[in-house]
Amino acid sequence: MIDAQTGAEPRTVRQGEPRLTVVSGPSGVGKSSVLGEVRKRSAEIYFSVSATTRAPRAGEIDGVHYHFVDTAEFQRMIDADEMLEHAQYAGNFYGTPRKPVEDALAAGRPAVLEIELQGARQVRRAMPEAQLVMLLPPSWEVLVDRLTGRGTEPAEVVERRLATAREELAAESEFDASVVNADVQAATGELLRLILGREL
Ligand code: 5GP
């Protein structure tokens, strides 16, 4: 059925059908904490491992947190159409390898991508049935506190991050659902319901 007001096809998913969920949200909103909890509470979900050209941070493992690749390899993956989406963020390239996501969905597992806004928009175009979820801070002030509170970065880095956060939050209406991260456990429960399409 076509929606009379927007003219858009509703993005309904049949009950029980595995689906792709994209989780986006500004830096500092707590994506990793909430998704870390989601991971602990459901082994059924496939979490995509992105490829990136950024250098590994302390404790990050190749193939677990990211596939760390050089720019030539990243470009080869794009040219070979191996990326479901890709984007540039803070001077580095990030992309979602397509095949593992398609394999997980085909095997009946719900899949999750934790990616930034440009990538979320590409997934929307490539896979209109995907569900886009934005993780929101309880308020702008809380986000500013979290981003400046790290206290380790120069002012211009924090400023750039706040500008990007403002842009990401302005795109909320493009998303199918939003989850406010006031409390990690509560946000985890809400996100799990959206990803699984049912109560856990
Ligand atoms: P970080 O470098 O802090 O791990 O990630 C920076 C940003 O890149 C985050 O907003 C994260 O969600 C996003 N990101 C991580 N992987 C991907 C990806 O495969 N595609 C896109 N478009 N963004 C990604």
CSV table of C-alpha atoms and ligand atoms in Angstrom, one decimal:
chain,number,residue,atom,x,y,z
A,1,MET,CA,0.0,0.0,0.0
A,2,ILE,CA,1.2,3.5,-0.7
A,3,ASP,CA,1.1,6.0,2.1
A,4,ALA,CA,-1.5,8.7,1.2
A,5,GLN,CA,0.5,11.5,2.7
A,6,THR,CA,4.1,10.8,1.7
A,7,GLY,CA,3.5,8.6,-1.4
A,8,ALA,CA,6.1,6.2,0.0
A,9,GLU,CA,5.8,2.5,0.1
A,10,PRO,CA,5.7,1.5,3.8
A,11,ARG,CA,8.8,-0.4,4.9
A,12,THR,CA,7.0,-3.3,6.5
A,13,VAL,CA,8.9,-6.4,7.2
A,14,ARG,CA,7.1,-9.7,7.6
A,15,GLN,CA,6.9,-10.9,11.2
A,16,GLY,CA,9.9,-13.0,12.0
A,17,GLU,CA,11.8,-12.1,8.8
A,18,PRO,CA,15.5,-11.3,9.5
A,19,ARG,CA,16.3,-7.8,8.7
A,20,LEU,CA,19.2,-5.3,8.4
A,21,THR,CA,19.3,-2.6,11.1
A,22,VAL,CA,21.6,0.5,10.7
A,23,VAL,CA,22.5,2.2,13.9
A,24,SER,CA,23.8,5.8,13.6
A,25,GLY,CA,24.2,8.6,16.0
A,26,PRO,CA,26.6,11.4,16.9
A,27,SER,CA,30.0,10.8,18.4
A,28,GLY,CA,29.7,10.7,22.2
A,29,VAL,CA,26.1,9.4,22.2
A,30,GLY,CA,27.2,6.0,23.5
A,31,LYS,CA,26.8,3.8,20.4
A,32,SER,CA,29.6,1.4,21.5
A,33,SER,CA,28.3,1.0,25.1
A,34,VAL,CA,24.7,0.3,23.9
A,35,LEU,CA,25.8,-2.0,21.1
A,36,GLY,CA,28.2,-3.8,23.4
A,37,GLU,CA,25.2,-4.6,25.7
A,38,VAL,CA,23.1,-5.6,22.7
A,39,ARG,CA,25.9,-8.0,21.7
A,40,LYS,CA,26.0,-9.5,25.2
A,41,ARG,CA,22.3,-10.1,25.3
A,42,SER,CA,21.8,-11.8,21.9
A,43,ALA,CA,24.2,-14.1,20.2
A,44,GLU,CA,21.8,-14.4,17.2
A,45,ILE,CA,22.6,-11.0,15.8
A,46,TYR,CA,25.4,-10.6,13.2
A,47,PHE,CA,27.5,-7.4,13.7
A,48,SER,CA,29.1,-6.2,10.6
A,49,VAL,CA,32.9,-5.7,10.7
A,50,SER,CA,33.8,-2.6,8.6
A,51,ALA,CA,36.9,-2.0,6.6
A,52,THR,CA,38.7,1.2,7.4
A,53,THR,CA,41.9,3.1,6.4
A,54,ARG,CA,42.3,4.6,9.9
A,55,ALA,CA,45.1,3.3,12.1
A,56,PRO,CA,44.1,0.8,14.8
A,57,ARG,CA,43.6,2.3,18.3
A,58,ALA,CA,45.1,0.6,21.3
A,59,GLY,CA,43.4,-2.7,22.0
A,60,GLU,CA,41.7,-2.8,18.5
A,61,ILE,CA,42.1,-6.2,16.8
A,62,ASP,CA,42.2,-6.6,13.0
A,63,GLY,CA,39.2,-8.6,11.8
A,64,VAL,CA,37.4,-8.1,15.1
A,65,HIS,CA,36.9,-4.3,15.5
A,66,TYR,CA,37.7,-3.4,11.9
A,67,HIS,CA,39.4,-4.8,8.9
A,68,PHE,CA,42.3,-2.4,8.8
A,69,VAL,CA,43.3,-1.9,5.2
A,70,ASP,CA,45.4,0.6,3.2
A,71,THR,CA,43.8,3.1,0.7
A,72,ALA,CA,44.7,0.9,-2.3
A,73,GLU,CA,42.9,-2.1,-0.8
A,74,PHE,CA,39.9,0.0,0.2
A,75,GLN,CA,39.7,1.4,-3.4
A,76,ARG,CA,40.0,-2.2,-4.8
A,77,MET,CA,37.0,-3.2,-2.7
A,78,ILE,CA,34.9,-0.3,-4.0
A,79,ASP,CA,35.9,-1.0,-7.6
A,80,ALA,CA,35.1,-4.7,-7.2
A,81,ASP,CA,31.6,-3.7,-5.8
A,82,GLU,CA,32.4,-5.4,-2.6
A,83,MET,CA,31.1,-2.5,-0.4
A,84,LEU,CA,27.5,-2.2,0.5
A,85,GLU,CA,28.3,1.4,1.4
A,86,HIS,CA,31.3,3.5,2.1
A,87,ALA,CA,32.1,7.0,3.3
A,88,GLN,CA,34.8,9.4,4.4
A,89,TYR,CA,34.8,10.4,8.1
A,90,ALA,CA,37.4,12.6,9.9
A,91,GLY,CA,39.9,12.1,7.1
A,92,ASN,CA,39.6,8.3,6.9
A,93,PHE,CA,37.6,5.9,4.7
A,94,TYR,CA,35.1,3.4,6.2
A,95,GLY,CA,33.0,0.8,4.4
A,96,THR,CA,30.7,-2.2,5.0
A,97,PRO,CA,31.8,-5.4,3.2
A,98,ARG,CA,28.6,-6.5,1.4
A,99,LYS,CA,28.9,-10.3,1.4
A,100,PRO,CA,29.1,-11.2,5.1
A,101,VAL,CA,25.9,-9.1,5.7
A,102,GLU,CA,24.1,-10.7,2.8
A,103,ASP,CA,25.2,-14.2,4.0
A,104,ALA,CA,24.0,-13.5,7.6
A,105,LEU,CA,20.6,-12.3,6.4
A,106,ALA,CA,20.3,-15.3,4.0
A,107,ALA,CA,21.1,-17.6,7.0
A,108,GLY,CA,18.2,-16.1,8.9
A,109,ARG,CA,20.2,-13.8,11.3
A,110,PRO,CA,19.3,-10.2,11.9
A,111,ALA,CA,22.3,-8.0,11.0
A,112,VAL,CA,23.5,-4.7,12.4
A,113,LEU,CA,25.7,-2.0,10.9
A,114,GLU,CA,27.0,0.8,13.2
A,115,ILE,CA,27.9,3.5,10.6
A,116,GLU,CA,27.7,7.2,10.1
A,117,LEU,CA,25.1,9.2,8.4
A,118,GLN,CA,26.4,9.2,4.8
A,119,GLY,CA,26.6,5.4,4.9
A,120,ALA,CA,23.1,5.1,6.4
A,121,ARG,CA,21.7,7.1,3.5
A,122,GLN,CA,23.5,4.8,1.0
A,123,VAL,CA,22.1,1.7,2.7
A,124,ARG,CA,18.6,3.3,2.6
A,125,ARG,CA,19.0,3.6,-1.2
A,126,ALA,CA,20.6,0.1,-1.8
A,127,MET,CA,18.3,-1.8,0.6
A,128,PRO,CA,15.0,0.1,1.1
A,129,GLU,CA,13.8,-2.6,3.5
A,130,ALA,CA,16.6,-1.9,6.0
A,131,GLN,CA,15.6,-0.3,9.2
A,132,LEU,CA,17.4,2.9,10.2
A,133,VAL,CA,17.7,3.7,13.9
A,134,MET,CA,19.2,6.8,15.4
A,135,LEU,CA,20.7,6.8,18.9
A,136,LEU,CA,20.0,10.2,20.5
A,137,PRO,CA,21.5,11.9,23.6
A,138,PRO,CA,19.0,12.8,26.3
A,139,SER,CA,19.7,16.5,25.4
A,140,TRP,CA,22.2,18.6,23.4
A,141,GLU,CA,23.8,19.7,26.7
A,142,VAL,CA,24.5,16.1,27.7
A,143,LEU,CA,26.2,15.5,24.4
A,144,VAL,CA,28.3,18.6,24.6
A,145,ASP,CA,29.3,17.5,28.1
A,146,ARG,CA,30.3,14.1,26.9
A,147,LEU,CA,32.3,15.4,23.9
A,148,THR,CA,34.1,18.1,25.8
A,149,GLY,CA,34.4,16.0,29.0
A,150,ARG,CA,36.9,13.7,27.5
A,151,GLY,CA,39.2,16.6,27.9
A,152,THR,CA,42.0,15.0,25.9
A,153,GLU,CA,41.5,16.7,22.6
A,154,PRO,CA,42.3,20.2,21.3
A,155,ALA,CA,39.4,22.7,21.1
A,156,GLU,CA,39.2,22.6,17.3
A,157,VAL,CA,38.8,18.8,17.3
A,158,VAL,CA,35.9,19.1,19.8
A,159,GLU,CA,34.4,21.9,17.7
A,160,ARG,CA,34.5,19.8,14.5
A,161,ARG,CA,32.9,16.9,16.4
A,162,LEU,CA,30.1,19.1,17.7
A,163,ALA,CA,29.5,20.5,14.2
A,164,THR,CA,29.3,16.9,12.8
A,165,ALA,CA,27.0,15.9,15.7
A,166,ARG,CA,24.7,18.8,14.9
A,167,GLU,CA,24.4,17.7,11.3
A,168,GLU,CA,23.8,14.1,12.3
A,169,LEU,CA,21.0,15.0,14.7
A,170,ALA,CA,19.4,17.2,12.1
A,171,ALA,CA,18.9,14.1,10.0
A,172,GLU,CA,16.7,12.4,12.6
A,173,SER,CA,13.5,12.5,10.4
A,174,GLU,CA,15.2,10.3,7.8
A,175,PHE,CA,15.4,7.5,10.3
A,176,ASP,CA,12.6,4.9,11.0
A,177,ALA,CA,13.1,5.1,14.7
A,178,SER,CA,15.1,6.8,17.4
A,179,VAL,CA,16.3,5.5,20.8
A,180,VAL,CA,17.3,8.0,23.5
A,181,ASN,CA,20.3,6.9,25.4
A,182,ALA,CA,19.5,8.2,28.9
A,183,ASP,CA,20.1,4.8,30.5
A,184,VAL,CA,22.2,2.2,28.7
A,185,GLN,CA,20.1,-0.8,29.8
A,186,ALA,CA,16.8,0.8,28.8
A,187,ALA,CA,18.3,1.9,25.4
A,188,THR,CA,19.7,-1.6,24.9
A,189,GLY,CA,16.2,-3.1,25.5
A,190,GLU,CA,14.6,-0.8,23.0
A,191,LEU,CA,17.3,-1.3,20.4
A,192,LEU,CA,17.1,-5.1,20.8
A,193,ARG,CA,13.3,-5.0,20.2
A,194,LEU,CA,13.9,-3.0,17.0
A,195,ILE,CA,16.7,-5.3,15.7
A,196,LEU,CA,14.9,-8.6,16.5
A,197,GLY,CA,11.4,-7.3,15.7
A,198,ARG,CA,10.2,-8.9,18.9
A,199,GLU,CA,10.8,-9.0,22.6
A,200,LEU,CA,13.9,-11.0,23.6
B,1,5GP,P1,35.7,5.4,14.7
B,1,5GP,O1,36.9,5.8,13.9
B,1,5GP,O2,35.5,6.2,15.9
B,1,5GP,O3,35.7,3.9,15.0
B,1,5GP,O4,34.4,5.6,13.8
B,1,5GP,C1,34.1,6.8,13.3
B,1,5GP,C2,32.8,6.8,12.6
B,1,5GP,O5,32.8,6.0,11.5
B,1,5GP,C3,31.7,6.4,13.6
B,1,5GP,O6,30.6,7.3,13.4
B,1,5GP,C4,31.3,5.0,13.0
B,1,5GP,O7,29.9,4.8,13.2
B,1,5GP,C5,31.6,5.2,11.5
B,1,5GP,N1,31.8,3.9,10.8
B,1,5GP,C6,32.4,2.8,11.2
B,1,5GP,N2,32.3,1.9,10.3
B,1,5GP,C7,31.7,2.4,9.2
B,1,5GP,C8,31.4,1.9,7.9
B,1,5GP,O8,31.6,0.8,7.5
B,1,5GP,N3,30.7,2.8,7.1
B,1,5GP,C9,30.4,4.1,7.5
B,1,5GP,N4,29.8,4.8,6.6
B,1,5GP,N5,30.7,4.6,8.7
B,1,5GP,C10,31.4,3.7,9.5
